[in-house]
Structure formats: structure tokens, C-alpha cells
CSV table of C-alpha atoms in Angstrom, one decimal:
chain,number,residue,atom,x,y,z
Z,1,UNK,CA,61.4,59.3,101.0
Z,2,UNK,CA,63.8,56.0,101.6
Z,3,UNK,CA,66.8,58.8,101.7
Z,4,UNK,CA,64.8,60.7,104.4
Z,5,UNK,CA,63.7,57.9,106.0
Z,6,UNK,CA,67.1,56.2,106.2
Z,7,UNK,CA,68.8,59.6,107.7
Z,8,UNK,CA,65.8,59.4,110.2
Z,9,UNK,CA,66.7,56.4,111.4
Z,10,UNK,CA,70.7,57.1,111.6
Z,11,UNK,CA,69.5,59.8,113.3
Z,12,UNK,CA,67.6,57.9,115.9
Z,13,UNK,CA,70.0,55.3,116.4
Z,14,UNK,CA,72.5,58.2,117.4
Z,15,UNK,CA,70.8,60.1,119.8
Z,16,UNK,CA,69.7,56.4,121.3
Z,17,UNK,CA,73.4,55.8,121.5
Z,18,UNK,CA,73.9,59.2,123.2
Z,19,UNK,CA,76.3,59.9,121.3
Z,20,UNK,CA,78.5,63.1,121.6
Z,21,UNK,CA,77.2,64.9,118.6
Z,22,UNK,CA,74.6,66.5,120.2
Z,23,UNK,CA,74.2,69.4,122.4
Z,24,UNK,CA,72.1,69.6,125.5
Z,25,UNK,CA,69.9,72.9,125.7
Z,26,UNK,CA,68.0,74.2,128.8
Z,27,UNK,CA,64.8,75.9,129.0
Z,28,UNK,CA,63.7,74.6,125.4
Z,29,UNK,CA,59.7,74.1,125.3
Z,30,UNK,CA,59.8,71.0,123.6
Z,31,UNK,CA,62.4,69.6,125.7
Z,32,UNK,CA,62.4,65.7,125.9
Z,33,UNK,CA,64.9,63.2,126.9
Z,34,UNK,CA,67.8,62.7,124.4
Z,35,UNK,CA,66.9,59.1,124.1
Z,36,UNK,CA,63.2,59.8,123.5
Z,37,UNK,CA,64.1,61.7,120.5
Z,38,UNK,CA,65.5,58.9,119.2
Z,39,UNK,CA,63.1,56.7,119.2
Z,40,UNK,CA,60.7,58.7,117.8
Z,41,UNK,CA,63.5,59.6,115.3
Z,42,UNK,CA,63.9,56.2,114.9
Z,43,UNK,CA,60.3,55.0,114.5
Z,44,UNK,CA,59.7,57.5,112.2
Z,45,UNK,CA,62.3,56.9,109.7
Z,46,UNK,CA,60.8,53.2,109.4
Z,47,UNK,CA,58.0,54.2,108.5
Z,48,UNK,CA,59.3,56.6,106.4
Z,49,UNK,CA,61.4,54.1,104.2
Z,50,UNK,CA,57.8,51.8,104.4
Z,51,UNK,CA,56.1,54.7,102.9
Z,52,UNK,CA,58.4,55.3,100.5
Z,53,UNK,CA,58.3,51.6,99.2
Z,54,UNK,CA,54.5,51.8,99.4
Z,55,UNK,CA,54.4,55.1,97.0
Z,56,UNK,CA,56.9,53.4,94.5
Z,57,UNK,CA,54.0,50.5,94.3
Z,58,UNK,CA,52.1,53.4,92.9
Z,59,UNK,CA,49.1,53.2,95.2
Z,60,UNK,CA,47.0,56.3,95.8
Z,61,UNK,CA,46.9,55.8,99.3
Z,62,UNK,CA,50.8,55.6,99.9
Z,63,UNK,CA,51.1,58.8,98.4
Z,64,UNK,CA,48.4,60.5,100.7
Z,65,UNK,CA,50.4,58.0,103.8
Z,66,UNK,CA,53.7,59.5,102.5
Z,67,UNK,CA,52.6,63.2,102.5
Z,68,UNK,CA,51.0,62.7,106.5
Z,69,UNK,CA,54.6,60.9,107.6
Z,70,UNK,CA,56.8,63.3,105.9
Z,71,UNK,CA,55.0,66.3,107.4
Z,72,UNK,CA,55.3,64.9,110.8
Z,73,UNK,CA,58.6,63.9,110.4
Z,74,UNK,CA,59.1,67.4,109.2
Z,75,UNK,CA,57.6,68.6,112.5
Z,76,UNK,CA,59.7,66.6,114.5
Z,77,UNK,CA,63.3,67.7,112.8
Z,78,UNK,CA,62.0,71.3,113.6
Z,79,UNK,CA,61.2,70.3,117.2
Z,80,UNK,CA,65.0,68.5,116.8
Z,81,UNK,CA,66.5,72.1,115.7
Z,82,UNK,CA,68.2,72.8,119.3
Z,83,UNK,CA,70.1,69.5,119.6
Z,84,UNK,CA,71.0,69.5,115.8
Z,85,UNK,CA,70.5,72.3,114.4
Z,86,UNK,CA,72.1,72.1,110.7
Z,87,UNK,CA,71.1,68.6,110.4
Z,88,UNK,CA,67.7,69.1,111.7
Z,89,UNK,CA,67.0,72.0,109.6
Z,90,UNK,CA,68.8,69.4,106.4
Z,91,UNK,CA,65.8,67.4,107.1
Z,92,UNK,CA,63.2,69.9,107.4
Z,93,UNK,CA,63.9,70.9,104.4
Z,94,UNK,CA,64.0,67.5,102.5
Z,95,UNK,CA,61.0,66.2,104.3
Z,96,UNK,CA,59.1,69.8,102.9
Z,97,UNK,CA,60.5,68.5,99.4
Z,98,UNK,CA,58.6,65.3,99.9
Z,99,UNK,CA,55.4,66.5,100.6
Z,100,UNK,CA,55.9,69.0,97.7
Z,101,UNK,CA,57.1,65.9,95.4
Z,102,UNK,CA,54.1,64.0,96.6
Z,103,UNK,CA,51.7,66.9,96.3
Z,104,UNK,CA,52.5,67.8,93.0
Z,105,UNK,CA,53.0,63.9,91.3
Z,106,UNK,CA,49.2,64.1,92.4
Z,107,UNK,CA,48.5,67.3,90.8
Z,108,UNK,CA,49.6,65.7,87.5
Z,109,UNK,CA,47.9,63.0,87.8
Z,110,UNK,CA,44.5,64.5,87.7
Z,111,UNK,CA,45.2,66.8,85.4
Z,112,UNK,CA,45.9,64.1,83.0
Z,113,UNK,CA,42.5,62.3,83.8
Z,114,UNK,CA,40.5,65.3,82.5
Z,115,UNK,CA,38.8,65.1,79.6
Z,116,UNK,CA,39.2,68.2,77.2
């Protein structure tokens, strides 16, 4: 989450910096300003890295936090996909990882609470 997170942010910071990596695409539905990407970008991947400290605290809840962030930052990397599209899609798919990561740590855990 901390490695998804940080990209987030570089990401952000980027695209607030309008920087010349990305491409501007016309017609797109979701289409924002470049610099409002980033900041949501941005804000994300903080909270990202928080969640990810939070979850290696152990605590219940930062896993269920960590699973909500990464799918919305998941959303928002495919939402990202015209501007970026191999780095977006790089993201996607790490961000799916986390929720699978979180999903299935939890899955183990209550398996090993039962009593047989």
C-alpha cells in the first residue's frame, strides 16, 4: 500500500507540475483539468501510505480503510488511463493486488479463529 501510495503521490505531484509526460485527450467523459487530477492523485496517495501504516499496526479497521482507499484509488488510475495509460493501468493493477492482499489476509484470519 506505501509503494502504491507513494507512486500516487509522484503521480500527483507531476500532473500538478504539468509536466510534459502526459497527453491531453478530447471528448473523454471523465475529462477534468490536468491539475485536478493531481490533486486527487495526490490526496489519495496520502492517504494511501496512512492506510498502509495503519494496516501494519494490525488493526481490523485499517485493513477494511485500506481495502475502501485502494479501490478508489483503483477507480481513479482507470479514470487516469487516457492521460497515462501504461502507468495508469501499472496502478490499477497494484491497487487490485491490494484489495486482494487485504481481502485474503482477512480470510485467514478467520479461518484460523474457528474452532474445529
Amino acid at each position: 500500500m506505501m509503494f502504491g501510495g507513494a507512486m500516487a503521490i509522484f503521480e500527483g505531484i507531476a500532473a500538478i507540475a504539468k509536466d510534459d509526460l502526459f497527453i491531453a485527450t478530447r471528448h473523454y467523459v471523465f475529462q477534468f483539468s490536468l491539475a485536478g487530477w493531481g490533486w486527487v492523485h495526490l490526496i489519495l496517495g496520502i492517504v494511501l501510505v496512512l492506510a498502509g501504516c495503519a494496516v501494519l499496526s494490525g488493526a481490523l479497521w485499517a485493513r477494511f480503510f485500506g481495502v475502501f482507499v485502494a479501490g478508489l484509488g483503483a477507480l481513479a488510475n482507470f479514470l487516469w488511463v487516457p492521460y497515462y495509460p501504461l502507468w495508469a493501468l501499472t496502478l490499477v493493477a497494484v491497487n487490485i493486488f491490494i484489495v486482494w492482499a487485504l481481502c485474503r489476509g482477512m480470510h485467514r484470519e478467520a479461518d484460523d479463529g474457528q474452532v474445529a
